[in-house]
Each structure stands twice: as structure tokens, then as C-alpha cells.
Tab-separated table of C-alpha atoms in Angstrom:
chain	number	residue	atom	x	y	z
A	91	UNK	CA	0.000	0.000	0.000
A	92	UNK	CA	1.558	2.985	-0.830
A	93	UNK	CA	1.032	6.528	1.249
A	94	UNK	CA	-0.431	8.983	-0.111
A	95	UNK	CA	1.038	12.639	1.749
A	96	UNK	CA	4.637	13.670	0.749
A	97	UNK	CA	4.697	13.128	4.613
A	98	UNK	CA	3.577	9.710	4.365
A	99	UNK	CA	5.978	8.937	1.956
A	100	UNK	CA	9.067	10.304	3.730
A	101	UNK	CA	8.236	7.914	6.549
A	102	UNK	CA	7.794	4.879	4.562
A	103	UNK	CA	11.061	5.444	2.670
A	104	UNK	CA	12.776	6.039	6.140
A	105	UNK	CA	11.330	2.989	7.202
A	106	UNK	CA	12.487	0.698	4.135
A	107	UNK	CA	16.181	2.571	4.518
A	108	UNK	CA	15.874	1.277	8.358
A	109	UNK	CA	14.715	-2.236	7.451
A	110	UNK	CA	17.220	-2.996	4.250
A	111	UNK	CA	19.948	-1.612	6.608
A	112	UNK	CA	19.172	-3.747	9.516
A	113	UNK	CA	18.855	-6.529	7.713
A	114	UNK	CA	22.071	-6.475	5.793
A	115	UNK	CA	23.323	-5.928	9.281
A	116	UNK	CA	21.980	-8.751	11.420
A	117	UNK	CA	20.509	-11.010	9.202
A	118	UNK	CA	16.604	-11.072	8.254
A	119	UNK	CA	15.959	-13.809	11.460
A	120	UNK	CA	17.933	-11.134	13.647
A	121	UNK	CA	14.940	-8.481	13.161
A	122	UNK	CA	11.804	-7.310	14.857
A	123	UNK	CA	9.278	-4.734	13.160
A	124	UNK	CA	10.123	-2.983	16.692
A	125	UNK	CA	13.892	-2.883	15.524
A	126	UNK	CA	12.853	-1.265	12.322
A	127	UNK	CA	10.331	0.969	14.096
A	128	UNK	CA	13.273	2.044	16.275
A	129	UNK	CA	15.690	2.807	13.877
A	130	UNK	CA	13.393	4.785	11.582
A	131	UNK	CA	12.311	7.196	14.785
A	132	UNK	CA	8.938	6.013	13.688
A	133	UNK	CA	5.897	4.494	15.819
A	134	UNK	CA	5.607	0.577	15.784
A	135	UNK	CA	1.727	1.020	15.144
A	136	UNK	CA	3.028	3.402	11.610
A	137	UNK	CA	4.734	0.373	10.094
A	138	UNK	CA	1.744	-2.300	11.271
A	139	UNK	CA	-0.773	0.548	9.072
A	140	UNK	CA	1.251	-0.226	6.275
A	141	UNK	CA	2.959	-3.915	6.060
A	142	UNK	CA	1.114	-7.287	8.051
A	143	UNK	CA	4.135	-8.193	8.793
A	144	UNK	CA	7.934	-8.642	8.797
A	145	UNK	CA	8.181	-10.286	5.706
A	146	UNK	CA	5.981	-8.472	3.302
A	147	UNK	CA	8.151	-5.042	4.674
A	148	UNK	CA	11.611	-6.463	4.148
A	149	UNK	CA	10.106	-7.609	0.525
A	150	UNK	CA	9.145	-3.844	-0.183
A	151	UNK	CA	12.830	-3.234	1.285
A	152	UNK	CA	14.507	-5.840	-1.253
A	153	UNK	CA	12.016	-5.826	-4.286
A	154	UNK	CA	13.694	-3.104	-5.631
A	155	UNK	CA	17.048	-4.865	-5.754
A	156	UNK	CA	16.893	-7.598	-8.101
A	157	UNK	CA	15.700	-5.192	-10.904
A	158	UNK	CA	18.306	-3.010	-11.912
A	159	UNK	CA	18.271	-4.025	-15.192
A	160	UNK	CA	20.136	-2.842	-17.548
A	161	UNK	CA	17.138	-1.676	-19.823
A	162	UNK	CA	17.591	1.475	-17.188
A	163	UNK	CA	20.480	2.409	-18.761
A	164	UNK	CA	20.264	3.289	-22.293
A	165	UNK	CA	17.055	3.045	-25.169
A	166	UNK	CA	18.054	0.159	-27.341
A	167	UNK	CA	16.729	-3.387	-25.433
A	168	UNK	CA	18.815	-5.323	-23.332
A	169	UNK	CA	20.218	-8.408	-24.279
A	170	UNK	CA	18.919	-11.711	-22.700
A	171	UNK	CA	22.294	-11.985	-21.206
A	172	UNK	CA	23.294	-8.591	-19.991
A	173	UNK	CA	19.393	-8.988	-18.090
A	174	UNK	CA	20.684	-12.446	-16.758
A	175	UNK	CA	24.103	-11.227	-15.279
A	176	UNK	CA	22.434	-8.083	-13.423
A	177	UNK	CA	19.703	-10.466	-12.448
A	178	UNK	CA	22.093	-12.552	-11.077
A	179	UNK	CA	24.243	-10.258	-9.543
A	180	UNK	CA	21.229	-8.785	-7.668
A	181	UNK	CA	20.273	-12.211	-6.487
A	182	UNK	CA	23.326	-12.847	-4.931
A	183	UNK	CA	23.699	-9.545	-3.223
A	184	UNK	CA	20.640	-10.079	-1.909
A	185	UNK	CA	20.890	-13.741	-1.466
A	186	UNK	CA	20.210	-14.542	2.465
A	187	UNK	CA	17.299	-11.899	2.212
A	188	UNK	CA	15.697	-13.802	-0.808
A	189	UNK	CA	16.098	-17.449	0.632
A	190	UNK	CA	14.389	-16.332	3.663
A	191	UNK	CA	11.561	-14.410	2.413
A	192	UNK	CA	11.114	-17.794	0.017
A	193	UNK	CA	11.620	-19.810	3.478
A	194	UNK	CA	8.684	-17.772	5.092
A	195	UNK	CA	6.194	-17.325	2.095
A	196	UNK	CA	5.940	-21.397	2.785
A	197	UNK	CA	4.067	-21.022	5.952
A	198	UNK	CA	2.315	-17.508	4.985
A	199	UNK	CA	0.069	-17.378	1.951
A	200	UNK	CA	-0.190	-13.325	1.616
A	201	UNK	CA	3.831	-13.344	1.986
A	202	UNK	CA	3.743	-16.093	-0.891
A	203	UNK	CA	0.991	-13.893	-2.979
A	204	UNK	CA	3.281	-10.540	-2.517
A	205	UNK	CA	6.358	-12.685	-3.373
A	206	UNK	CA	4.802	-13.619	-6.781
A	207	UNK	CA	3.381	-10.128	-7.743
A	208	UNK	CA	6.801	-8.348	-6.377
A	209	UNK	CA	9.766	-10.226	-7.466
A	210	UNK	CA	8.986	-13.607	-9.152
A	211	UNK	CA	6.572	-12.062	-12.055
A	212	UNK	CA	8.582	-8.747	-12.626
A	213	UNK	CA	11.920	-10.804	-12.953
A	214	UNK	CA	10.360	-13.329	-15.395
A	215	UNK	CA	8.592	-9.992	-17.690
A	216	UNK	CA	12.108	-8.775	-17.972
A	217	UNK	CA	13.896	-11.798	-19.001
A	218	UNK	CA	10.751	-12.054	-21.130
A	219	UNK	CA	11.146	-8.975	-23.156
A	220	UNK	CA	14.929	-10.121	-24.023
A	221	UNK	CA	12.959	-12.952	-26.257
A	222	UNK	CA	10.771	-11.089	-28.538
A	223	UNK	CA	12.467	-12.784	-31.366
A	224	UNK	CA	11.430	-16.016	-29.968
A	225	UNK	CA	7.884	-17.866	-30.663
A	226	UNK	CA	5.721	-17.221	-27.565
A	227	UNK	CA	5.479	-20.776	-26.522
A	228	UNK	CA	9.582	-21.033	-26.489
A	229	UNK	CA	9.290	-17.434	-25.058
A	230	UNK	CA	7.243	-19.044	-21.681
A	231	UNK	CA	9.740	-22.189	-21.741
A	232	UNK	CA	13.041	-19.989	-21.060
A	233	UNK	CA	11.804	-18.139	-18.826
A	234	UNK	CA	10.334	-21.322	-16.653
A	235	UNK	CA	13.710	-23.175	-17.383
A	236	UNK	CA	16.069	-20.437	-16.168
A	237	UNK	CA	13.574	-18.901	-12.960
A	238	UNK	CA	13.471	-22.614	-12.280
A	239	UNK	CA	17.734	-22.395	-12.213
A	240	UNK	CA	18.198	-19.333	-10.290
A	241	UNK	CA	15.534	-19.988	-7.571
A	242	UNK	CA	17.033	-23.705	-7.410
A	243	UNK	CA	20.298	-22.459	-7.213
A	244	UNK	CA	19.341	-19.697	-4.152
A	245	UNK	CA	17.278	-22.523	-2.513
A	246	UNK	CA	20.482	-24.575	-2.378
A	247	UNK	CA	22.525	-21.727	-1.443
A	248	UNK	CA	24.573	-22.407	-4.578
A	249	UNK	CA	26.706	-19.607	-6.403
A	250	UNK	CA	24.786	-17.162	-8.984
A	251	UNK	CA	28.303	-16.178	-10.455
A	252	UNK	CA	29.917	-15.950	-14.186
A	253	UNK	CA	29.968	-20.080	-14.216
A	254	UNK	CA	25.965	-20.072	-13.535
A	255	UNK	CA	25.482	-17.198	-16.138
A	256	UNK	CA	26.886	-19.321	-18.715
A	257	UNK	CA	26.152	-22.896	-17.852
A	258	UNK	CA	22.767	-20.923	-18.556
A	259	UNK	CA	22.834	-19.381	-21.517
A	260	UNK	CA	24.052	-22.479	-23.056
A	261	UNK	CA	21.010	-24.209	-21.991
A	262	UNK	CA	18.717	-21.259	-23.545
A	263	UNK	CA	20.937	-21.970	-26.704
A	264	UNK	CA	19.762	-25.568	-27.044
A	265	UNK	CA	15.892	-24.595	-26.505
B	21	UNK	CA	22.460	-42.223	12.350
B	22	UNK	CA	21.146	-46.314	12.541
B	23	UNK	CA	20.446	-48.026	15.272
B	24	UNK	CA	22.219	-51.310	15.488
B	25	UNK	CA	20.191	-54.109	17.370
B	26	UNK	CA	16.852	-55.394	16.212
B	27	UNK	CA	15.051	-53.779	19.613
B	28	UNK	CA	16.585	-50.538	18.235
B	29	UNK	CA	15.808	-50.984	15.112
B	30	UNK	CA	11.613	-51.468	16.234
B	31	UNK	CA	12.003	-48.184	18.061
B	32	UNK	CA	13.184	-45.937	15.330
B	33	UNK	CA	10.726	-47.927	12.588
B	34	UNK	CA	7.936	-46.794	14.744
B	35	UNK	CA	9.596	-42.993	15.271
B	36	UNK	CA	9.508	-42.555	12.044
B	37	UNK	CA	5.851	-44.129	10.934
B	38	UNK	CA	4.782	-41.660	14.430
B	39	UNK	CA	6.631	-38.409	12.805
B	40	UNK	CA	5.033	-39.213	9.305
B	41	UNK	CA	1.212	-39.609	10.772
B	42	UNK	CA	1.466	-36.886	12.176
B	43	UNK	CA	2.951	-34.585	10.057
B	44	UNK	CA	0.542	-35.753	7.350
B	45	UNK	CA	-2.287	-35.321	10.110
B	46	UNK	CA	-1.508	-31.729	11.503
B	47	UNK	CA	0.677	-30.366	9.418
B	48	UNK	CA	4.982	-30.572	9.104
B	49	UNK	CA	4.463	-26.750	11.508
B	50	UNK	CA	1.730	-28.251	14.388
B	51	UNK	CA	4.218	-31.101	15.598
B	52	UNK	CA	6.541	-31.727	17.941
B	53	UNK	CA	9.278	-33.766	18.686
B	54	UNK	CA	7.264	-34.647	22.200
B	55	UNK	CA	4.307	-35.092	19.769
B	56	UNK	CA	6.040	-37.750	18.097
B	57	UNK	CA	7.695	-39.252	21.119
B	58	UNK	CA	4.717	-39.966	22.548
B	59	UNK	CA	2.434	-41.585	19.168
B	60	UNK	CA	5.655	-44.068	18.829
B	61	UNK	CA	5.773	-44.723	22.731
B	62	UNK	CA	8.921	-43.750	23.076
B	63	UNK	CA	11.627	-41.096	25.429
B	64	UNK	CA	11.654	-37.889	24.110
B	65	UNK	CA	15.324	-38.546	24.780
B	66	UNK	CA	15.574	-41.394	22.408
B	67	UNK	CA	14.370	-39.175	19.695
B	68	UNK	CA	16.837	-36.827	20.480
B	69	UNK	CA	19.392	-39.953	20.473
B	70	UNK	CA	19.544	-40.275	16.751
B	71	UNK	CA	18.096	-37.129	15.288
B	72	UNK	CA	19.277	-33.781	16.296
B	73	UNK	CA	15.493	-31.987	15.896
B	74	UNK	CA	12.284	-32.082	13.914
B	75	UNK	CA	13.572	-31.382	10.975
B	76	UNK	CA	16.125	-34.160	9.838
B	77	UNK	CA	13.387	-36.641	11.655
B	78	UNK	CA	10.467	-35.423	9.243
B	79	UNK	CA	13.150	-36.006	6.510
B	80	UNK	CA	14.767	-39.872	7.495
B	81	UNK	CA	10.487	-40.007	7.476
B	82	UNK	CA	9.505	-38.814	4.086
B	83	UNK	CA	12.672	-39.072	2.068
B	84	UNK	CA	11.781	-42.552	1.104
B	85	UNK	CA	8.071	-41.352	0.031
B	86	UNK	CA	9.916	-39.310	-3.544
B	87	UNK	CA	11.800	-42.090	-4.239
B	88	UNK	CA	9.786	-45.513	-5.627
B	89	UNK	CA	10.829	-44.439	-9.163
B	90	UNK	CA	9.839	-47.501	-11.157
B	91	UNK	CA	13.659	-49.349	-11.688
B	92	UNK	CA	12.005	-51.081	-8.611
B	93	UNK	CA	9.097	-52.621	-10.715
B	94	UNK	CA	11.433	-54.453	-13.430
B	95	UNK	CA	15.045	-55.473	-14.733
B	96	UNK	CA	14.471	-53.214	-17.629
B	97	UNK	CA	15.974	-49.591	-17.570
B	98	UNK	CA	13.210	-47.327	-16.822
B	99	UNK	CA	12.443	-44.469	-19.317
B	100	UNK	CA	13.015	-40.530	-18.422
B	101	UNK	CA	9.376	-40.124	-18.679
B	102	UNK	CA	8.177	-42.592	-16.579
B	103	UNK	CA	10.845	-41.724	-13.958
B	104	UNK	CA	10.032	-38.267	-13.745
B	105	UNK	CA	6.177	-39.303	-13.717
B	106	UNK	CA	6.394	-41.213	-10.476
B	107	UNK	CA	9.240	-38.699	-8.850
B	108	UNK	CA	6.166	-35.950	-9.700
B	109	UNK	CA	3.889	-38.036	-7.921
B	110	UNK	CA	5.898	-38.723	-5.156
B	111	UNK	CA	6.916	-34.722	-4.623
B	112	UNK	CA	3.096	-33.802	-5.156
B	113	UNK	CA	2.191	-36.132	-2.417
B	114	UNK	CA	4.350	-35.168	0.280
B	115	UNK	CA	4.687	-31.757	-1.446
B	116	UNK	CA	3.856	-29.497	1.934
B	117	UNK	CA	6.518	-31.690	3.700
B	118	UNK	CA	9.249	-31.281	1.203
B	119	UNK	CA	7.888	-27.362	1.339
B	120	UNK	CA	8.641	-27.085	4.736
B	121	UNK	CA	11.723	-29.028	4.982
B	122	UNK	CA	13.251	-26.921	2.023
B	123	UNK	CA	12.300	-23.397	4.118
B	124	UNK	CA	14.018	-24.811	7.037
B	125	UNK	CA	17.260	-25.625	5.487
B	126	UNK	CA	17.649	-22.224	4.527
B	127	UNK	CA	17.962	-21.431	8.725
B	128	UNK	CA	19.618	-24.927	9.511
B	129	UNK	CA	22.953	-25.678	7.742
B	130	UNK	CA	22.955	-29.218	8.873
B	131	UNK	CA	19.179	-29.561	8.023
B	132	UNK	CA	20.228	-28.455	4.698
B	133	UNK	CA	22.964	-30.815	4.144
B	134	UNK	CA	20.965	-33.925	4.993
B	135	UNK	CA	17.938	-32.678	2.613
B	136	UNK	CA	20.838	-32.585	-0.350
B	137	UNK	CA	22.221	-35.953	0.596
B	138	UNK	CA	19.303	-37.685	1.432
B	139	UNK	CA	16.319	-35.883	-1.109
B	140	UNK	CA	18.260	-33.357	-3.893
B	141	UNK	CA	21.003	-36.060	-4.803
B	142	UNK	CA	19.381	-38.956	-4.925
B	143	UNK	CA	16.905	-37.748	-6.816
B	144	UNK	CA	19.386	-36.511	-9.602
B	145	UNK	CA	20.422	-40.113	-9.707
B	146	UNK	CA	17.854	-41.174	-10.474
B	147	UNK	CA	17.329	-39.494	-13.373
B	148	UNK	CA	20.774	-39.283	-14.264
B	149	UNK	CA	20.732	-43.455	-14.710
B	150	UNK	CA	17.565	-42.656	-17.538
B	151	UNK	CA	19.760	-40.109	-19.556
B	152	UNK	CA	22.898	-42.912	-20.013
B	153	UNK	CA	22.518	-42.226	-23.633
B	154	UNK	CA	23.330	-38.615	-23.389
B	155	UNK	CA	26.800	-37.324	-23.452
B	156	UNK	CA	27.978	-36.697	-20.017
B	157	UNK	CA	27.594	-32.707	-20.132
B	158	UNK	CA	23.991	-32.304	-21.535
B	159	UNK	CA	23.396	-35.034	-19.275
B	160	UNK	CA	23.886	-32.488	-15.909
B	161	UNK	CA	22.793	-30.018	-18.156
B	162	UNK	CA	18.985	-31.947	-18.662
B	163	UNK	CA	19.500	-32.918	-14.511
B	164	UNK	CA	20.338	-29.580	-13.574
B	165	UNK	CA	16.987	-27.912	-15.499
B	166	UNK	CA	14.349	-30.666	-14.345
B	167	UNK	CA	15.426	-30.713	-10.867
B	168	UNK	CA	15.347	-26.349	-11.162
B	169	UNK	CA	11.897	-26.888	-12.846
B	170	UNK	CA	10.607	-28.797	-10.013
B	171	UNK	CA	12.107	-27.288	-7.008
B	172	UNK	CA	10.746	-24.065	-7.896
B	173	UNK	CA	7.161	-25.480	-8.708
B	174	UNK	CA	7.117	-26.790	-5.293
B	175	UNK	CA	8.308	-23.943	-3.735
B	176	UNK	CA	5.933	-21.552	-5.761
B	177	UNK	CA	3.292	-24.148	-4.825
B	178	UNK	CA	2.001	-24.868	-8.415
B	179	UNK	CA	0.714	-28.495	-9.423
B	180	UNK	CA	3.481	-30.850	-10.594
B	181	UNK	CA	0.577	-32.673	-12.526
B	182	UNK	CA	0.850	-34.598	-15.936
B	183	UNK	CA	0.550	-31.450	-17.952
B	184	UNK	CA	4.072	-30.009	-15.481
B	185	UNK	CA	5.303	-33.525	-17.075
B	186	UNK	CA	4.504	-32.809	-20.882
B	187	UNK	CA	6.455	-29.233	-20.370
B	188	UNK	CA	9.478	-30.779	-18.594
B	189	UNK	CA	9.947	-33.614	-21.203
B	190	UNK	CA	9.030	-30.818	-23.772
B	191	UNK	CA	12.391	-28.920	-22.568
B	192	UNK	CA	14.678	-31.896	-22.437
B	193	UNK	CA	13.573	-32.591	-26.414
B	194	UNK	CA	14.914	-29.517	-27.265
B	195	UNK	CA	17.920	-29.444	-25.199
């Protein structure tokens, strides 16, 4: 839910600051909303108004991380492998804070919804509109095989490094 | 860790057929270890004798469950489709079980270890032994993408039904 009031808004965004930097701090288990509350010099109640939880805030914290893609850059579209490697590299940054949110969105079915609609969809649209040259029904086949290799891959605390990148772009080659 | 003598070996049968009622009754997050200590008659203790917590207990009790791929039925190599049909069905099956286990790992190293050696490996094996045909690199390559394909259905909690099956075997065509 987004706040309305230019007021609103600089509270939110100095509660996100507060919960990305705690969390890259102590580790997402580490943290309470009342930590967060805390460090933004905001009221515990302010950031229950907003988020239901823990998770779904440190999701609006992180969402924004895994999609600096490159078609930010410049007007001509991104190639499916510059998207991959800044995909990739925004993963593993953000690594511990992915696994758990995945970890948590197994007991708790709004976290899972949120989860969906704020990283997993977005994520698979822009590795999507790398294939335009593709048929549709290969399109929807890459982007299952490789969402189905990077979340495997985080799951299994594996590395998402220049090895991953090209072990899977060679299997997008064969599709 | 096995127990030895044949008295032992009674115990732990009926610890595990106690943790897998259970879990399947209430759910892997509504039981306890003293839940299952006291359905199997046994010490709380004794649990804690051979498995270190909940976790690696619900697994020695449901890793068996994903694997009765079909080599079992017959001398004759089984095919990649049938394999992946019954490992599908096995997965769907216990699929809140192998949810839960998988979002543990990611806060237990040793939980995590056990659910690569015992579910994640074997599993590859398995459909490793169907792809003897293949040279040895597209062979991890075709491992690596079904077992990403999977994983991530589970964890997104979408069906791994027979038309998940048609799409998988779809991909390893091509590759």
C-alpha cells in the first residue's frame, strides 16, 4: 500500500532505509518490526498501518534490488544476457534476504501472494522482453527453465556467479 | 544415524511411521518432537538420540516417500518419462513436507545438508541413470533444469501434474 502525503511517503522510505539496513546488518531472522520501528524514529503502530508483517516489509525493502536491469540504462533493449548477469548479480547480493523471504512465504500465503506479484513475475517480464524474437510458446519455456535455475540455485545456497550465467545461456541456446 | 540391534531398530521404525502420521495429520508446523515421542511410545530422549530436531526426523520419514521411481518394478531400464512421472507423484504427495523441509534448510545448515544428501542427490540419480545415452555434459545439463523446474514449482506451490510432465519432457527434447 503505498502513502499517499509527501509526509507519508518520507516515513515509509525512512522505514524501508531502516529495514534494508538492519537486515544487511543482522541477518533477516535477527529483526523485529520494533527494531525497524526504532531505527526509523517512527511508531511501531506506523509500520503495522502499512505492512502485516515482517516479511511483506523487508520484501518492499529488497524488491527493488533484483531489478536493476540494464534496460535502465540506455534506449536500445537489453540483451537476454546482460538482463541475466544483473539479475544474477542482484540475487546474490541479496541472497540470504531472498532465501528467507522464500523460506517464510511457505508457511504464509499473503507473503507467498506478494512474493509472486513483487519479485517472481517482474523478474520473469524482464527476461521475457529479451525474447521477442522467440515464438511465444519457447518465449514461456526460457523463462520457466532459467527462474526454475536461479531460484534452485538460491534454494540450495549455490553460487549465482559468471559459471551459472553461462552454464545458462548455453542451456537457452539448445531450446 | 542407525540403530544397530533389532530392539533398536523397532524403536526408530515406529519414530519414524509416528513423525510421518502426524505430520501428514496436523501439518509438518503443528508437531513436535514430544508429539512424536509420545504416538511411537517412546523417550523424548531417544528421539533426540539419533536425530538432532524435527527437521532431519520429518526427513529420514519422508525421504523414502519421492523415491519408488519404477527401476524397482522391473530389470528393464526405466524411461526418463516414466521416472520423472512417479518422482512428480511422489513430490506432489508429500509436497507441503518437502515445502517445509526446504524453508528450514535455509535457517539450519545441517538440516540443509541432509535434505541434499538424502532428497536433492538422490533424486538426480535417479534421473541421471535414464539419460545414459546422453553425453555426459547435456546429461547435468537436462539434470540440472528438471530438478530447477521442479524445485521451484514446489516452492511456488504450483501443481506438478501430468501437464508439469509434458512441459518438462518438452524442454529436455529440445535441449
Amino acid at each position: 500500500m503505498r502513502a499517499g502525503r509527501p509526509r507519508d511517503e518520507g516515513v515509509r522510505r525512512a522505514i524501508l532505509v531502516a529495514a534494508q539496513e538492519l537486515v544487511l546488518e543482522r541477518g533477516y531472522a535477527a529483526v523485529t518490526m520494533g527494531d525497524v520501528a526504532k531505527r526509523a524514529g517512527a511508531g511501531k503502530q506506523t509500520l503495522y498501518r502499512w505492512w502485516p508483517g515482517k516479511g511483506a516489509l523487508v520484501l518492499d525493502a529488497f524488491s527493488e534490488w533484483v531489478s536493476q536491469a540494464p534496460r535502465l540504462r540506455g534506449p536500445r533493449r537489453p540483451s537476454l544476457s546482460s538482463t541475466l548477469v544483473e539479475l544474477c548479480r542482484g540475487a546474490s547480493e541479496a541472497a540470504p534476504v531472498l532465501r528467507a523471504l522464500m523460506a517464510e512465504a511457505q508457511f504464509d500465503e499473503d507473503l507467498h501472494r506478494r512474493l509472486l506479484a513483487q519479485l517472481v513475475r517482474p523478474r520473469g517480464d524482464e527476461l521475457r522482453a529479451c525474447l521477442v524474437d522467440r515464438r511465444p510458446a519457447d518465449r514461456e519455456l526460457v523463462v520457466n527453465v532459467l527462474s526454475g535455475l536461479v531460484w534452485q540455485r538460491l534454494m540450495l545456497n549455490e553460487p549465482l556467479d559468471a559459471r551459472f550465467v553461462r552454464f545458462a545461456l548455453r542451456v537457452v541456446e539448445r531450446i
